[in-house]
PDB file of C-alpha atoms in Angstrom:
ATOM      1  CA  PHE A   1      50.341-214.902-111.302  1.00 89.00           C
ATOM      2  CA  MET A   2      49.238-218.505-111.297  1.00 89.00           C
ATOM      3  CA  LEU A   3      45.652-217.666-110.487  1.00 91.00           C
ATOM      4  CA  GLN A   4      45.542-215.008-113.196  1.00 89.00           C
ATOM      5  CA  ASN A   5      46.606-217.603-115.857  1.00 85.00           C
ATOM      6  CA  VAL A   6      44.370-220.395-114.501  1.00 87.00           C
ATOM      7  CA  PHE A   7      41.366-218.284-114.250  1.00 90.00           C
ATOM      8  CA  GLN A   8      41.511-217.093-117.860  1.00 85.00           C
ATOM      9  CA  SER A   9      40.863-220.673-119.074  1.00 83.00           C
ATOM     10  CA  PHE A  10      37.962-220.853-116.521  1.00 88.00           C
ATOM     11  CA  PHE A  11      36.367-217.679-117.911  1.00 90.00           C
ATOM     12  CA  VAL A  12      36.574-219.081-121.394  1.00 83.00           C
ATOM     13  CA  THR A  13      34.935-222.329-120.261  1.00 84.00           C
ATOM     14  CA  ALA A  14      32.318-220.352-118.088  1.00 89.00           C
ATOM     15  CA  GLU A  15      31.386-218.633-121.356  1.00 86.00           C
ATOM     16  CA  LYS A  16      32.611-215.403-120.059  1.00 90.00           C
ATOM     17  CA  PRO A  17      35.594-214.555-122.255  1.00 87.00           C
ATOM     18  CA  LYS A  18      34.881-210.698-122.225  1.00 90.00           C
ATOM     19  CA  LEU A  19      34.859-210.573-118.475  1.00 92.00           C
ATOM     20  CA  GLY A  20      38.202-212.301-118.659  1.00 91.00           C
ATOM     21  CA  LEU A  21      39.593-209.748-121.099  1.00 91.00           C
ATOM     22  CA  MET A  22      38.407-207.094-118.815  1.00 94.00           C
ATOM     23  CA  VAL A  23      40.279-208.559-115.916  1.00 94.00           C
ATOM     24  CA  ILE A  24      43.526-208.829-117.797  1.00 92.00           C
ATOM     25  CA  VAL A  25      43.053-205.295-119.021  1.00 94.00           C
ATOM     26  CA  ALA A  26      42.331-203.956-115.427  1.00 96.00           C
ATOM     27  CA  ALA A  27      45.436-205.819-113.997  1.00 95.00           C
ATOM     28  CA  GLY A  28      47.580-204.434-116.721  1.00 93.00           C
ATOM     29  CA  LEU A  29      46.348-200.792-116.300  1.00 96.00           C
ATOM     30  CA  THR A  30      46.723-201.120-112.488  1.00 96.00           C
ATOM     31  CA  ASN A  31      50.398-202.036-113.154  1.00 94.00           C
ATOM     32  CA  MET A  32      50.947-199.161-115.562  1.00 94.00           C
ATOM     33  CA  VAL A  33      49.286-196.566-113.284  1.00 96.00           C
ATOM     34  CA  LEU A  34      50.918-197.650-110.080  1.00 95.00           C
ATOM     35  CA  ASP A  35      54.435-197.764-111.967  1.00 94.00           C
ATOM     36  CA  TYR A  36      54.005-194.078-112.706  1.00 94.00           C
ATOM     37  CA  VAL A  37      52.660-193.194-109.042  1.00 95.00           C
ATOM     38  CA  PHE A  38      55.347-195.298-107.235  1.00 94.00           C
ATOM     39  CA  ILE A  39      58.328-194.512-109.381  1.00 92.00           C
ATOM     40  CA  ALA A  40      57.717-190.977-111.003  1.00 90.00           C
ATOM     41  CA  VAL A  41      55.616-189.411-108.096  1.00 91.00           C
ATOM     42  CA  LEU A  42      56.644-191.127-104.905  1.00 92.00           C
ATOM     43  CA  GLY A  43      60.226-191.805-105.990  1.00 91.00           C
ATOM     44  CA  PHE A  44      60.231-195.402-104.894  1.00 92.00           C
ATOM     45  CA  GLY A  45      62.505-196.541-107.569  1.00 90.00           C
ATOM     46  CA  LEU A  46      62.988-200.221-108.247  1.00 90.00           C
ATOM     47  CA  LYS A  47      60.932-201.134-105.306  1.00 93.00           C
ATOM     48  CA  GLY A  48      57.960-199.188-106.685  1.00 93.00           C
ATOM     49  CA  ALA A  49      58.155-201.091-109.827  1.00 92.00           C
ATOM     50  CA  ALA A  50      58.000-204.351-107.973  1.00 95.00           C
ATOM     51  CA  ILE A  51      55.087-203.163-105.818  1.00 95.00           C
ATOM     52  CA  ALA A  52      53.160-202.105-108.844  1.00 95.00           C
ATOM     53  CA  THR A  53      53.799-205.423-110.531  1.00 94.00           C
ATOM     54  CA  VAL A  54      52.346-207.289-107.401  1.00 95.00           C
ATOM     55  CA  CYS A  55      49.433-205.045-107.225  1.00 96.00           C
ATOM     56  CA  GLY A  56      48.506-205.628-110.970  1.00 95.00           C
ATOM     57  CA  GLU A  57      48.822-209.579-110.375  1.00 94.00           C
ATOM     58  CA  CYS A  58      46.654-209.276-107.339  1.00 95.00           C
ATOM     59  CA  VAL A  59      43.791-207.579-109.563  1.00 95.00           C
ATOM     60  CA  GLY A  60      44.375-210.487-112.201  1.00 94.00           C
ATOM     61  CA  GLY A  61      44.201-213.140-109.675  1.00 93.00           C
ATOM     62  CA  LEU A  62      42.013-212.105-106.901  1.00 94.00           C
ATOM     63  CA  LEU A  63      39.142-210.616-108.771  1.00 93.00           C
ATOM     64  CA  PRO A  64      38.327-213.915-110.647  1.00 94.00           C
ATOM     65  CA  LEU A  65      38.579-215.814-107.148  1.00 92.00           C
ATOM     66  CA  ALA A  66      35.956-213.477-105.663  1.00 92.00           C
ATOM     67  CA  TYR A  67      33.694-213.766-108.768  1.00 93.00           C
ATOM     68  CA  PHE A  68      33.924-217.592-108.934  1.00 93.00           C
ATOM     69  CA  GLY A  69      33.713-217.819-105.082  1.00 91.00           C
ATOM     70  CA  ARG A  70      30.203-216.546-105.020  1.00 89.00           C
ATOM     71  CA  HIS A  71      26.902-217.150-106.990  1.00 88.00           C
ATOM     72  CA  ASN A  72      27.255-215.875-110.406  1.00 89.00           C
ATOM     73  CA  LYS A  73      25.657-216.016-113.828  1.00 87.00           C
ATOM     74  CA  SER A  74      28.226-218.478-115.319  1.00 88.00           C
ATOM     75  CA  PRO A  75      28.035-222.187-115.035  1.00 88.00           C
ATOM     76  CA  LEU A  76      31.034-222.342-112.803  1.00 89.00           C
ATOM     77  CA  LYS A  77      31.273-221.530-109.132  1.00 90.00           C
ATOM     78  CA  LEU A  78      33.920-222.615-106.553  1.00 90.00           C
ATOM     79  CA  GLY A  79      33.051-225.182-103.925  1.00 88.00           C
ATOM     80  CA  LYS A  80      34.212-228.014-101.724  1.00 87.00           C
ATOM     81  CA  THR A  81      36.291-230.586-103.350  1.00 85.00           C
ATOM     82  CA  HIS A  82      38.318-233.545-102.534  1.00 88.00           C
ATOM     83  CA  PHE A  83      41.824-234.735-103.509  1.00 91.00           C
ATOM     84  CA  TYR A  84      41.505-236.503-107.025  1.00 91.00           C
ATOM     85  CA  GLY A  85      44.995-238.081-107.549  1.00 91.00           C
ATOM     86  CA  LYS A  86      44.295-239.571-110.908  1.00 90.00           C
ATOM     87  CA  VAL A  87      42.841-236.396-112.168  1.00 88.00           C
ATOM     88  CA  LEU A  88      45.763-234.183-111.148  1.00 88.00           C
ATOM     89  CA  ILE A  89      48.232-236.448-112.626  1.00 88.00           C
ATOM     90  CA  ARG A  90      46.314-236.485-115.973  1.00 84.00           C
ATOM     91  CA  THR A  91      46.024-232.615-115.701  1.00 83.00           C
ATOM     92  CA  CYS A  92      49.801-232.261-115.329  1.00 84.00           C
ATOM     93  CA  SER A  93      50.760-234.634-118.034  1.00 81.00           C
ATOM     94  CA  ASN A  94      48.159-232.688-120.333  1.00 78.00           C
ATOM     95  CA  GLY A  95      50.119-229.629-119.543  1.00 79.00           C
ATOM     96  CA  LEU A  96      53.445-230.738-120.625  1.00 76.00           C
ATOM     97  CA  SER A  97      53.602-228.890-123.816  1.00 71.00           C
ATOM     98  CA  GLU A  98      53.070-225.494-121.913  1.00 75.00           C
ATOM     99  CA  LEU A  99      55.920-226.703-119.505  1.00 80.00           C
ATOM    100  CA  MET A 100      58.267-227.358-122.424  1.00 75.00           C
ATOM    101  CA  THR A 101      57.413-224.248-123.954  1.00 74.00           C
ATOM    102  CA  ASN A 102      58.407-222.041-121.232  1.00 76.00           C
ATOM    103  CA  LEU A 103      61.325-224.116-120.159  1.00 79.00           C
ATOM    104  CA  SER A 104      62.811-224.320-123.741  1.00 78.00           C
ATOM    105  CA  SER A 105      62.247-220.630-124.460  1.00 78.00           C
ATOM    106  CA  SER A 106      64.758-219.601-121.636  1.00 81.00           C
ATOM    107  CA  ILE A 107      67.465-222.059-122.864  1.00 84.00           C
ATOM    108  CA  VAL A 108      66.999-220.993-126.668  1.00 85.00           C
ATOM    109  CA  ASN A 109      66.979-217.255-125.908  1.00 84.00           C
ATOM    110  CA  SER A 110      70.275-217.671-124.228  1.00 87.00           C
ATOM    111  CA  LEU A 111      71.876-219.495-126.993  1.00 88.00           C
ATOM    112  CA  TYR A 112      70.600-216.943-129.404  1.00 87.00           C
ATOM    113  CA  ASN A 113      72.246-214.025-127.706  1.00 88.00           C
ATOM    114  CA  LEU A 114      75.417-216.082-127.440  1.00 91.00           C
ATOM    115  CA  GLN A 115      75.434-216.890-131.197  1.00 92.00           C
ATOM    116  CA  LEU A 116      74.639-213.180-131.847  1.00 90.00           C
ATOM    117  CA  MET A 117      77.385-211.943-129.851  1.00 91.00           C
ATOM    118  CA  LYS A 118      79.582-214.167-131.591  1.00 90.00           C
ATOM    119  CA  PHE A 119      78.641-213.290-135.117  1.00 91.00           C
ATOM    120  CA  ALA A 120      77.321-209.660-134.697  1.00 90.00           C
ATOM    121  CA  GLY A 121      78.419-208.355-131.366  1.00 90.00           C
ATOM    122  CA  GLU A 122      76.066-206.080-129.190  1.00 88.00           C
ATOM    123  CA  ASN A 123      74.311-204.734-132.187  1.00 90.00           C
ATOM    124  CA  GLY A 124      73.106-208.266-133.018  1.00 90.00           C
ATOM    125  CA  VAL A 125      71.628-208.683-129.418  1.00 90.00           C
ATOM    126  CA  ALA A 126      70.021-205.264-129.569  1.00 90.00           C
ATOM    127  CA  ALA A 127      68.489-205.959-133.030  1.00 91.00           C
ATOM    128  CA  TYR A 128      67.150-209.343-131.677  1.00 90.00           C
ATOM    129  CA  GLY A 129      65.608-207.560-128.740  1.00 88.00           C
ATOM    130  CA  THR A 130      63.751-205.265-131.115  1.00 89.00           C
ATOM    131  CA  ILE A 131      62.629-208.236-133.288  1.00 91.00           C
ATOM    132  CA  MET A 132      61.296-209.920-130.272  1.00 89.00           C
ATOM    133  CA  TYR A 133      59.259-207.086-129.055  1.00 85.00           C
ATOM    134  CA  VAL A 134      57.147-207.260-132.385  1.00 86.00           C
ATOM    135  CA  ASN A 135      57.332-211.054-132.390  1.00 90.00           C
ATOM    136  CA  PHE A 136      55.668-211.273-129.001  1.00 87.00           C
ATOM    137  CA  ILE A 137      52.649-209.079-130.163  1.00 87.00           C
ATOM    138  CA  PHE A 138      52.300-211.074-133.586  1.00 90.00           C
ATOM    139  CA  VAL A 139      52.437-214.597-131.859  1.00 91.00           C
ATOM    140  CA  ALA A 140      49.999-213.449-129.197  1.00 90.00           C
ATOM    141  CA  ILE A 141      47.276-213.660-131.864  1.00 93.00           C
ATOM    142  CA  PHE A 142      48.051-217.085-132.559  1.00 94.00           C
ATOM    143  CA  ILE A 143      48.325-218.070-128.645  1.00 90.00           C
ATOM    144  CA  GLY A 144      45.173-216.009-127.780  1.00 88.00           C
ATOM    145  CA  TYR A 145      43.160-217.757-130.427  1.00 92.00           C
ATOM    146  CA  SER A 146      44.421-221.467-129.450  1.00 92.00           C
ATOM    147  CA  ILE A 147      43.945-220.812-125.762  1.00 85.00           C
ATOM    148  CA  GLY A 148      40.460-219.248-126.331  1.00 85.00           C
ATOM    149  CA  SER A 149      39.240-222.135-128.608  1.00 91.00           C
ATOM    150  CA  ALA A 150      40.735-225.061-126.556  1.00 90.00           C
ATOM    151  CA  PRO A 151      37.725-225.185-123.984  1.00 87.00           C
ATOM    152  CA  ILE A 152      35.358-225.156-126.952  1.00 90.00           C
ATOM    153  CA  ILE A 153      37.091-228.009-128.580  1.00 93.00           C
ATOM    154  CA  SER A 154      37.409-229.903-125.334  1.00 92.00           C
ATOM    155  CA  TYR A 155      33.506-229.445-124.873  1.00 90.00           C
ATOM    156  CA  HIS A 156      32.705-230.737-128.380  1.00 93.00           C
ATOM    157  CA  TYR A 157      35.016-233.585-128.037  1.00 93.00           C
ATOM    158  CA  GLY A 158      33.737-234.558-124.640  1.00 91.00           C
ATOM    159  CA  ALA A 159      30.238-234.354-125.920  1.00 92.00           C
ATOM    160  CA  GLN A 160      31.067-236.465-129.051  1.00 92.00           C
ATOM    161  CA  ASN A 161      29.877-233.659-131.358  1.00 93.00           C
ATOM    162  CA  HIS A 162      31.877-234.871-134.124  1.00 93.00           C
ATOM    163  CA  ASP A 163      30.352-232.580-136.784  1.00 93.00           C
ATOM    164  CA  GLU A 164      30.894-229.560-134.805  1.00 94.00           C
ATOM    165  CA  LEU A 165      34.517-230.621-133.912  1.00 94.00           C
ATOM    166  CA  LYS A 166      35.084-231.125-137.745  1.00 95.00           C
ATOM    167  CA  ASN A 167      33.648-227.586-138.133  1.00 95.00           C
ATOM    168  CA  LEU A 168      36.045-226.202-135.532  1.00 94.00           C
ATOM    169  CA  PHE A 169      38.971-227.592-136.811  1.00 96.00           C
ATOM    170  CA  ARG A 170      38.480-226.754-140.403  1.00 95.00           C
ATOM    171  CA  LYS A 171      37.545-222.985-139.524  1.00 96.00           C
ATOM    172  CA  SER A 172      40.403-222.643-137.207  1.00 96.00           C
ATOM    173  CA  LEU A 173      42.946-223.800-139.870  1.00 96.00           C
ATOM    174  CA  THR A 174      41.458-221.323-142.358  1.00 96.00           C
ATOM    175  CA  LEU A 175      41.544-218.458-139.873  1.00 96.00           C
ATOM    176  CA  ILE A 176      45.154-219.357-138.862  1.00 96.00           C
ATOM    177  CA  CYS A 177      46.288-219.344-142.551  1.00 95.00           C
ATOM    178  CA  ILE A 178      44.416-216.083-143.410  1.00 96.00           C
ATOM    179  CA  TRP A 179      46.242-214.587-140.363  1.00 95.00           C
ATOM    180  CA  ALA A 180      49.572-215.925-141.166  1.00 96.00           C
ATOM    181  CA  PHE A 181      49.556-214.378-144.447  1.00 96.00           C
ATOM    182  CA  ALA A 182      48.245-210.969-143.207  1.00 96.00           C
ATOM    183  CA  LEU A 183      50.794-210.928-140.447  1.00 95.00           C
ATOM    184  CA  PHE A 184      53.840-211.746-142.788  1.00 96.00           C
ATOM    185  CA  VAL A 185      52.718-208.889-145.016  1.00 95.00           C
ATOM    186  CA  LEU A 186      52.186-206.401-142.293  1.00 95.00           C
ATOM    187  CA  ALA A 187      55.592-207.433-140.829  1.00 93.00           C
ATOM    188  CA  GLN A 188      57.280-206.611-144.057  1.00 94.00           C
ATOM    189  CA  PHE A 189      55.766-203.357-144.026  1.00 93.00           C
ATOM    190  CA  LEU A 190      56.570-202.543-140.487  1.00 91.00           C
ATOM    191  CA  ALA A 191      60.077-203.544-140.516  1.00 92.00           C
ATOM    192  CA  ALA A 192      61.562-200.357-141.380  1.00 92.00           C
ATOM    193  CA  PRO A 193      59.392-198.084-139.319  1.00 93.00           C
ATOM    194  CA  VAL A 194      59.548-200.123-136.070  1.00 90.00           C
ATOM    195  CA  SER A 195      63.224-200.566-136.414  1.00 91.00           C
ATOM    196  CA  LYS A 196      63.680-196.899-136.667  1.00 91.00           C
ATOM    197  CA  LEU A 197      61.587-196.394-133.508  1.00 88.00           C
ATOM    198  CA  PHE A 198      63.578-198.525-131.549  1.00 87.00           C
ATOM    199  CA  VAL A 199      67.228-198.274-132.990  1.00 89.00           C
ATOM    200  CA  GLY A 200      67.078-195.289-135.502  1.00 87.00           C
ATOM    201  CA  TYR A 201      69.687-193.670-133.354  1.00 88.00           C
ATOM    202  CA  ASP A 202      72.452-195.926-135.064  1.00 89.00           C
ATOM    203  CA  ARG A 203      72.480-196.232-138.816  1.00 91.00           C
ATOM    204  CA  SER A 204      74.358-199.702-138.996  1.00 90.00           C
ATOM    205  CA  LEU A 205      72.208-201.227-136.139  1.00 90.00           C
ATOM    206  CA  TYR A 206      69.073-199.947-137.979  1.00 92.00           C
ATOM    207  CA  GLU A 207      70.130-201.556-141.195  1.00 93.00           C
ATOM    208  CA  MET A 208      70.878-204.786-139.530  1.00 93.00           C
ATOM    209  CA  THR A 209      67.485-204.739-137.570  1.00 93.00           C
ATOM    210  CA  VAL A 210      65.520-204.228-140.814  1.00 94.00           C
ATOM    211  CA  MET A 211      67.291-207.038-142.695  1.00 94.00           C
ATOM    212  CA  GLY A 212      66.912-209.380-139.683  1.00 94.00           C
ATOM    213  CA  PHE A 213      63.303-208.547-139.174  1.00 94.00           C
ATOM    214  CA  ARG A 214      62.361-208.936-142.825  1.00 94.00           C
ATOM    215  CA  ILE A 215      64.088-212.544-142.763  1.00 95.00           C
ATOM    216  CA  TYR A 216      62.779-213.449-139.470  1.00 95.00           C
ATOM    217  CA  CYS A 217      59.043-212.476-140.252  1.00 94.00           C
ATOM    218  CA  PHE A 218      58.640-215.643-142.453  1.00 96.00           C
ATOM    219  CA  VAL A 219      58.159-217.412-139.228  1.00 95.00           C
ATOM    220  CA  PHE A 220      54.690-215.765-139.055  1.00 95.00           C
ATOM    221  CA  LEU A 221      53.545-217.946-142.227  1.00 96.00           C
ATOM    222  CA  ILE A 222      54.182-221.127-140.317  1.00 95.00           C
ATOM    223  CA  ASN A 223      54.258-220.772-136.594  1.00 94.00           C
ATOM    224  CA  GLY A 224      50.352-220.289-136.095  1.00 95.00           C
ATOM    225  CA  CYS A 225      49.559-223.809-137.251  1.00 96.00           C
ATOM    226  CA  ASN A 226      52.073-225.374-134.872  1.00 95.00           C
ATOM    227  CA  ILE A 227      50.914-223.243-131.950  1.00 94.00           C
ATOM    228  CA  PHE A 228      47.364-224.272-132.570  1.00 96.00           C
ATOM    229  CA  GLY A 229      48.240-227.947-133.168  1.00 95.00           C
ATOM    230  CA  SER A 230      49.809-228.235-129.761  1.00 92.00           C
ATOM    231  CA  SER A 231      46.808-226.575-128.168  1.00 92.00           C
ATOM    232  CA  PHE A 232      44.402-228.669-130.214  1.00 95.00           C
ATOM    233  CA  PHE A 233      45.832-231.899-128.787  1.00 94.00           C
ATOM    234  CA  THR A 234      45.842-230.538-125.329  1.00 90.00           C
ATOM    235  CA  ALA A 235      42.253-229.925-125.638  1.00 92.00           C
ATOM    236  CA  LEU A 236      41.565-233.401-126.807  1.00 93.00           C
ATOM    237  CA  ASN A 237      43.513-234.551-123.554  1.00 88.00           C
ATOM    238  CA  ASN A 238      46.492-235.887-125.636  1.00 90.00           C
ATOM    239  CA  GLY A 239      49.390-234.432-123.555  1.00 84.00           C
ATOM    240  CA  PRO A 240      52.109-236.539-125.106  1.00 88.00           C
ATOM    241  CA  ILE A 241      51.605-235.312-128.714  1.00 92.00           C
ATOM    242  CA  SER A 242      50.947-231.767-127.561  1.00 89.00           C
ATOM    243  CA  ALA A 243      54.251-232.061-125.657  1.00 84.00           C
ATOM    244  CA  ALA A 244      56.044-233.683-128.585  1.00 89.00           C
ATOM    245  CA  ILE A 245      55.060-230.579-130.958  1.00 91.00           C
ATOM    246  CA  SER A 246      56.143-228.118-128.303  1.00 86.00           C
ATOM    247  CA  PHE A 247      59.523-229.973-127.455  1.00 85.00           C
ATOM    248  CA  LEU A 248      60.555-230.271-131.073  1.00 89.00           C
ATOM    249  CA  ARG A 249      59.292-226.692-132.123  1.00 88.00           C
ATOM    250  CA  THR A 250      60.862-224.755-129.010  1.00 83.00           C
ATOM    251  CA  LEU A 251      63.760-226.805-128.189  1.00 85.00           C
ATOM    252  CA  VAL A 252      65.051-229.553-130.435  1.00 90.00           C
ATOM    253  CA  PHE A 253      64.645-227.961-133.861  1.00 94.00           C
ATOM    254  CA  GLN A 254      65.418-224.428-132.673  1.00 91.00           C
ATOM    255  CA  LEU A 255      68.756-225.390-130.939  1.00 90.00           C
ATOM    256  CA  SER A 256      69.702-227.411-133.955  1.00 93.00           C
ATOM    257  CA  ALA A 257      68.844-224.657-136.325  1.00 94.00           C
ATOM    258  CA  VAL A 258      70.638-221.754-134.426  1.00 92.00           C
ATOM    259  CA  LEU A 259      73.811-223.999-133.937  1.00 92.00           C
ATOM    260  CA  LEU A 260      74.015-225.307-137.569  1.00 94.00           C
ATOM    261  CA  LEU A 261      72.652-222.453-139.944  1.00 94.00           C
ATOM    262  CA  PRO A 262      75.033-219.633-138.800  1.00 93.00           C
ATOM    263  CA  MET A 263      77.930-221.776-140.069  1.00 92.00           C
ATOM    264  CA  ILE A 264      76.453-221.776-143.448  1.00 93.00           C
ATOM    265  CA  LEU A 265      74.773-218.373-143.720  1.00 92.00           C
ATOM    266  CA  GLY A 266      76.397-216.362-140.999  1.00 91.00           C
ATOM    267  CA  ILE A 267      74.190-213.948-139.192  1.00 91.00           C
ATOM    268  CA  ASN A 268      71.404-214.641-141.783  1.00 93.00           C
ATOM    269  CA  GLY A 269      71.217-218.126-140.382  1.00 94.00           C
ATOM    270  CA  ILE A 270      70.425-216.802-137.064  1.00 93.00           C
ATOM    271  CA  TRP A 271      67.411-214.648-138.179  1.00 94.00           C
ATOM    272  CA  SER A 272      66.218-217.659-140.424  1.00 94.00           C
ATOM    273  CA  SER A 273      66.731-220.355-137.893  1.00 94.00           C
ATOM    274  CA  VAL A 274      63.388-220.009-136.098  1.00 93.00           C
ATOM    275  CA  ALA A 275      61.365-220.051-139.261  1.00 95.00           C
ATOM    276  CA  ALA A 276      63.469-223.221-140.365  1.00 96.00           C
ATOM    277  CA  ALA A 277      62.644-225.001-136.900  1.00 94.00           C
ATOM    278  CA  GLU A 278      58.847-224.067-137.393  1.00 95.00           C
ATOM    279  CA  LEU A 279      59.123-225.611-140.750  1.00 96.00           C
ATOM    280  CA  LEU A 280      60.266-228.668-139.479  1.00 96.00           C
ATOM    281  CA  THR A 281      57.833-228.644-136.734  1.00 95.00           C
ATOM    282  CA  LEU A 282      54.933-228.008-139.247  1.00 97.00           C
ATOM    283  CA  CYS A 283      55.852-231.395-140.726  1.00 96.00           C
ATOM    284  CA  VAL A 284      55.435-233.158-137.647  1.00 96.00           C
ATOM    285  CA  THR A 285      52.102-231.346-136.701  1.00 96.00           C
ATOM    286  CA  ILE A 286      50.625-232.173-140.104  1.00 96.00           C
ATOM    287  CA  THR A 287      51.693-236.018-139.575  1.00 96.00           C
ATOM    288  CA  PHE A 288      49.817-235.941-136.274  1.00 96.00           C
ATOM    289  CA  PHE A 289      46.921-234.241-137.821  1.00 96.00           C
ATOM    290  CA  ILE A 290      46.548-236.906-140.436  1.00 95.00           C
ATOM    291  CA  ARG A 291      47.310-239.823-138.228  1.00 95.00           C
ATOM    292  CA  LYS A 292      44.988-239.119-135.543  1.00 94.00           C
ATOM    293  CA  ARG A 293      42.073-237.472-137.649  1.00 93.00           C
ATOM    294  CA  ASN A 294      40.032-240.981-137.538  1.00 92.00           C
ATOM    295  CA  TYR A 295      40.627-241.431-133.877  1.00 92.00           C
ATOM    296  CA  TYR A 296      39.404-238.025-132.683  1.00 93.00           C
ATOM    297  CA  HIS A 297      36.842-237.661-135.613  1.00 91.00           C
ATOM    298  CA  TYR A 298      37.903-234.068-136.486  1.00 92.00           C
ATOM    299  CA  ALA A 299      38.428-234.424-140.044  1.00 85.00           C
TER     300      ALA A 299
END
């Protein structure tokens, strides 16, 4: 799992993003096919699902290892190395934002479920689960672009290509704003059919999910800039700022919003809490963009 994630960044840096995509798709298809074989055909049950998952991760992690371990057509190749303590420490500190994002999501999701059980019972948790399925797909667009553009930003920053860095920054924000509006409109149209697909068996649950989805999707207008902002400062080797954006976005503001807004708006406060947290984070992200623009020469 760790190799699969790390090598995706290597593929982009090595100018082989399509090969990285092929590896991820191959890993996912391996998992899907073996799920069917081990569970439906061979009757292994839960153990079969576990084995299929491991096989998929092996494809995603070991194929790149074989590719970079030999001579290839990319600029990168694995070779002998030494222990570089300072580099390792800087790398870990630069990844603080990703650490905070993953740690915070577990805490926040647990609190959301508790609040939903309190204000809406099991139906609230079921509706939230449906919304999260679609949210993961939409947010993946912002995350994918941010991760994919990070090595390019790092390269031009390190090479002091200030004009190209400015160009990347400007075009990235333009693209993200266009996607944000498009995803928001798409989410509004998809609210009813997606809710019917997952929870159409229960009328009251369906209506709750549609209402929650249409309130929640305002987050797509905002979160793209925050996701890119965190990744952007990571690419510029400024881990503390990146971590601050992620920490405020995924933990501090979301915890505050999900605890306070339901007291005022009831269950609608839960659906709108993520958008409120993202809006507060956007103010912080814009502040960092403005304050650091002359230091890094991206604007």
